[in-house]
Amino acid sequence: MTLLSLIKLVHLLGLIMGFGGAILADILILRGAILNPIENKTIQAVRSLSHIVFIGLALLWLSGIILVGIRVSADPNVWMNQKIWAKVIIVSILTVNGIFVHNIALRRLVTRHSQKMFSISRPYELAGLSLVAAISSVSWIVPFVLGVATEFNFTVRAVGILAVYTILILAGWATFFAIAYMSARIDRVQKLRARQGGSQLH
């Protein structure tokens, strides 16, 4: 196996760890924090997946930089491939967003223990967390697609890729916000009915 093949495998491993870990974390949060009250096992599982995602992201950066360096040394025109610049921008956004996920979303899981994640949440909180979730999901999917779509090399402009990326984030944001809003509303109605039922018993 050549060094280039080994680095490609590391790059693929980083993508699998990051993408897979992020998707699993989203599913866990949906089932164990949005639809149901948060338990310790959910917090621990999401925290472990968060570490896996960060390791995957680190491998992605390291192997990606090495791969670009090797290709540029063989052909300086590689820098003219705008797909590479789009991927760099998207993964940079993903990295910054990952810090927000680790410092905000995980902290919220802990503080909302035994409650649903979006119970008694203000609209701006729902919007902020929904945006973070949308950026995380879309920013893992798009680099994966770009890595597979070799026909985009030297044919698609970075601005076009980033425009589609932005549209996907907005669509994801609207979807996640709708889920969060409905979850918060249902939880609010359930608590109101529980209080009303309790007051009638007294």
Short mmCIF file of C-alpha atoms in Angstrom, two decimals:
data_model
loop_
_atom_site.label_atom_id
_atom_site.label_comp_id
_atom_site.label_asym_id
_atom_site.label_seq_id
_atom_site.Cartn_x
_atom_site.Cartn_y
_atom_site.Cartn_z
CA MET A 1 0.00 0.00 0.00
CA THR A 2 1.37 3.41 -0.98
CA LEU A 3 1.60 6.39 1.37
CA LEU A 4 -1.06 8.19 -0.69
CA SER A 5 -3.47 5.26 -0.32
CA LEU A 6 -2.84 5.17 3.44
CA ILE A 7 -3.56 8.88 3.79
CA LYS A 8 -6.76 8.46 1.75
CA LEU A 9 -7.83 5.69 4.14
CA VAL A 10 -7.17 7.97 7.13
CA HIS A 11 -9.20 10.69 5.42
CA LEU A 12 -12.07 8.26 4.86
CA LEU A 13 -11.81 7.05 8.47
CA GLY A 14 -12.05 10.62 9.72
CA LEU A 15 -15.12 11.22 7.57
CA ILE A 16 -16.78 8.01 8.77
CA MET A 17 -16.07 8.80 12.44
CA GLY A 18 -17.25 12.39 12.15
CA PHE A 19 -20.25 11.84 9.90
CA GLY A 20 -21.36 8.63 11.62
CA GLY A 21 -20.84 10.04 15.11
CA ALA A 22 -22.78 13.20 14.29
CA ILE A 23 -25.73 11.26 12.82
CA LEU A 24 -25.85 8.89 15.80
CA ALA A 25 -25.69 11.84 18.20
CA ASP A 26 -28.58 13.53 16.37
CA ILE A 27 -30.67 10.36 16.61
CA LEU A 28 -29.87 9.97 20.31
CA ILE A 29 -30.77 13.58 21.03
CA LEU A 30 -34.03 13.24 19.11
CA ARG A 31 -35.08 10.07 20.92
CA GLY A 32 -33.52 10.64 24.31
CA ALA A 33 -33.71 14.40 24.76
CA ILE A 34 -36.38 15.91 22.49
CA LEU A 35 -39.10 13.25 22.49
CA ASN A 36 -38.34 11.95 25.99
CA PRO A 37 -36.88 13.34 29.25
CA ILE A 38 -33.09 13.37 29.35
CA GLU A 39 -31.40 10.54 31.26
CA ASN A 40 -27.78 10.08 32.36
CA LYS A 41 -27.19 7.39 29.72
CA THR A 42 -28.19 9.84 26.97
CA ILE A 43 -25.78 12.48 28.28
CA GLN A 44 -22.90 9.99 28.52
CA ALA A 45 -23.59 8.54 25.06
CA VAL A 46 -23.78 11.96 23.38
CA ARG A 47 -20.60 13.07 25.18
CA SER A 48 -18.75 9.96 23.96
CA LEU A 49 -20.00 10.49 20.40
CA SER A 50 -18.89 14.12 20.59
CA HIS A 51 -15.33 12.98 21.32
CA ILE A 52 -15.47 10.56 18.38
CA VAL A 53 -16.68 13.36 16.10
CA PHE A 54 -13.80 15.63 17.19
CA ILE A 55 -11.25 12.87 16.57
CA GLY A 56 -12.78 12.31 13.12
CA LEU A 57 -12.64 16.05 12.43
CA ALA A 58 -8.97 16.18 13.45
CA LEU A 59 -8.14 13.24 11.16
CA LEU A 60 -10.08 14.92 8.36
CA TRP A 61 -8.08 18.14 8.69
CA LEU A 62 -4.70 16.43 9.04
CA SER A 63 -5.15 13.97 6.16
CA GLY A 64 -6.84 16.61 3.99
CA ILE A 65 -3.92 19.04 4.35
CA ILE A 66 -1.43 16.27 3.53
CA LEU A 67 -3.44 15.12 0.50
CA VAL A 68 -3.67 18.65 -0.90
CA GLY A 69 0.06 19.13 -0.30
CA ILE A 70 0.90 15.94 -2.19
CA ARG A 71 -1.36 16.84 -5.10
CA VAL A 72 -0.10 20.42 -5.32
CA SER A 73 3.52 19.23 -5.34
CA ALA A 74 2.65 16.99 -8.29
CA ASP A 75 0.45 19.56 -10.07
CA PRO A 76 0.32 23.22 -8.89
CA ASN A 77 -2.88 23.70 -10.89
CA VAL A 78 -4.73 21.77 -8.16
CA TRP A 79 -5.13 25.14 -6.44
CA MET A 80 -7.40 26.14 -9.32
CA ASN A 81 -9.92 23.46 -8.32
CA GLN A 82 -12.59 25.55 -6.58
CA LYS A 83 -14.21 22.45 -5.09
CA ILE A 84 -11.24 22.22 -2.72
CA TRP A 85 -11.77 25.79 -1.51
CA ALA A 86 -15.46 25.14 -0.96
CA LYS A 87 -14.62 22.05 1.11
CA VAL A 88 -12.11 24.01 3.19
CA ILE A 89 -14.68 26.73 3.93
CA ILE A 90 -17.38 24.19 4.82
CA VAL A 91 -15.11 22.12 7.07
CA SER A 92 -13.94 25.35 8.76
CA ILE A 93 -17.58 26.24 9.48
CA LEU A 94 -18.13 22.68 10.70
CA THR A 95 -15.17 23.00 13.09
CA VAL A 96 -16.39 26.26 14.61
CA ASN A 97 -19.92 24.86 14.86
CA GLY A 98 -18.53 21.75 16.57
CA ILE A 99 -17.17 23.96 19.35
CA PHE A 100 -20.66 25.42 19.83
CA VAL A 101 -22.17 21.92 19.89
CA HIS A 102 -19.70 20.79 22.54
CA ASN A 103 -20.00 23.91 24.71
CA ILE A 104 -23.72 24.69 24.31
CA ALA A 105 -25.70 21.60 23.30
CA LEU A 106 -23.93 19.25 25.73
CA ARG A 107 -24.22 21.78 28.53
CA ARG A 108 -27.94 22.08 27.83
CA LEU A 109 -28.33 18.31 28.03
CA VAL A 110 -26.81 18.36 31.51
CA THR A 111 -28.85 21.33 32.76
CA ARG A 112 -32.09 19.83 31.38
CA HIS A 113 -31.59 16.47 33.08
CA SER A 114 -34.92 14.69 33.73
CA GLN A 115 -36.66 17.17 31.40
CA LYS A 116 -37.09 17.36 27.66
CA MET A 117 -34.41 19.41 25.93
CA PHE A 118 -36.74 22.11 24.62
CA SER A 119 -39.16 22.35 27.54
CA ILE A 120 -39.78 25.94 28.65
CA SER A 121 -37.51 27.30 25.89
CA ARG A 122 -37.67 30.79 24.43
CA PRO A 123 -38.04 31.11 20.64
CA TYR A 124 -34.52 32.53 20.23
CA GLU A 125 -33.10 29.51 22.12
CA LEU A 126 -34.97 27.14 19.82
CA ALA A 127 -33.74 29.07 16.78
CA GLY A 128 -30.12 29.06 17.95
CA LEU A 129 -29.99 25.35 18.80
CA SER A 130 -31.84 24.49 15.57
CA LEU A 131 -29.28 26.44 13.53
CA VAL A 132 -26.38 24.66 15.24
CA ALA A 133 -28.03 21.29 14.49
CA ALA A 134 -28.66 22.23 10.85
CA ILE A 135 -25.08 23.38 10.29
CA SER A 136 -23.75 20.19 11.87
CA SER A 137 -25.86 17.86 9.74
CA VAL A 138 -25.45 19.67 6.42
CA SER A 139 -21.75 20.38 6.92
CA TRP A 140 -21.00 16.66 7.24
CA ILE A 141 -23.18 15.60 4.32
CA VAL A 142 -21.91 18.14 1.78
CA PRO A 143 -18.14 17.35 2.10
CA PHE A 144 -19.02 13.66 1.80
CA VAL A 145 -20.89 14.33 -1.46
CA LEU A 146 -18.11 16.58 -2.75
CA GLY A 147 -15.52 13.93 -2.02
CA VAL A 148 -17.44 11.37 -4.08
CA ALA A 149 -18.40 13.74 -6.92
CA THR A 150 -15.09 13.86 -8.79
CA GLU A 151 -16.94 15.30 -11.80
CA PHE A 152 -17.11 18.60 -9.88
CA ASN A 153 -13.32 19.00 -10.08
CA PHE A 154 -12.40 22.14 -12.05
CA THR A 155 -15.98 22.40 -13.36
CA VAL A 156 -18.03 23.86 -10.51
CA ARG A 157 -17.35 27.23 -8.91
CA ALA A 158 -16.99 27.52 -5.14
CA VAL A 159 -19.70 30.19 -4.99
CA GLY A 160 -22.19 27.78 -6.57
CA ILE A 161 -21.35 25.01 -4.09
CA LEU A 162 -21.60 27.42 -1.15
CA ALA A 163 -24.92 28.76 -2.43
CA VAL A 164 -26.41 25.24 -2.46
CA TYR A 165 -24.81 24.61 0.95
CA THR A 166 -26.47 27.75 2.36
CA ILE A 167 -29.88 26.75 0.96
CA LEU A 168 -29.56 23.30 2.53
CA ILE A 169 -28.68 24.85 5.90
CA LEU A 170 -31.71 27.16 5.74
CA ALA A 171 -33.95 24.20 4.88
CA GLY A 172 -32.45 22.16 7.70
CA TRP A 173 -32.79 25.10 10.09
CA ALA A 174 -36.50 25.44 9.28
CA THR A 175 -37.02 21.68 9.74
CA PHE A 176 -35.17 21.46 13.05
CA PHE A 177 -36.87 24.60 14.35
CA ALA A 178 -40.30 23.15 13.50
CA ILE A 179 -39.44 19.94 15.39
CA ALA A 180 -38.08 21.88 18.37
CA TYR A 181 -41.05 24.27 18.45
CA MET A 182 -43.60 21.45 18.29
CA SER A 183 -41.74 19.52 20.99
CA ALA A 184 -41.70 22.56 23.28
CA ARG A 185 -45.36 23.29 22.60
CA ILE A 186 -46.46 19.69 23.27
CA ASP A 187 -44.44 19.64 26.49
CA ARG A 188 -46.02 22.93 27.59
CA VAL A 189 -49.54 21.61 26.92
CA GLN A 190 -48.82 18.38 28.80
CA LYS A 191 -47.55 20.29 31.84
CA LEU A 192 -50.57 22.61 31.77
CA ARG A 193 -52.95 19.65 31.65
CA ALA A 194 -51.07 17.97 34.50
CA ARG A 195 -51.41 21.10 36.65
CA GLN A 196 -55.07 21.42 35.81
CA GLY A 197 -55.64 17.77 36.67
CA GLY A 198 -53.83 18.21 39.96
CA SER A 199 -55.84 21.30 40.88
CA GLN A 200 -59.12 19.47 40.15
CA LEU A 201 -58.11 16.66 42.52
CA HIS A 202 -57.67 19.22 45.27
#
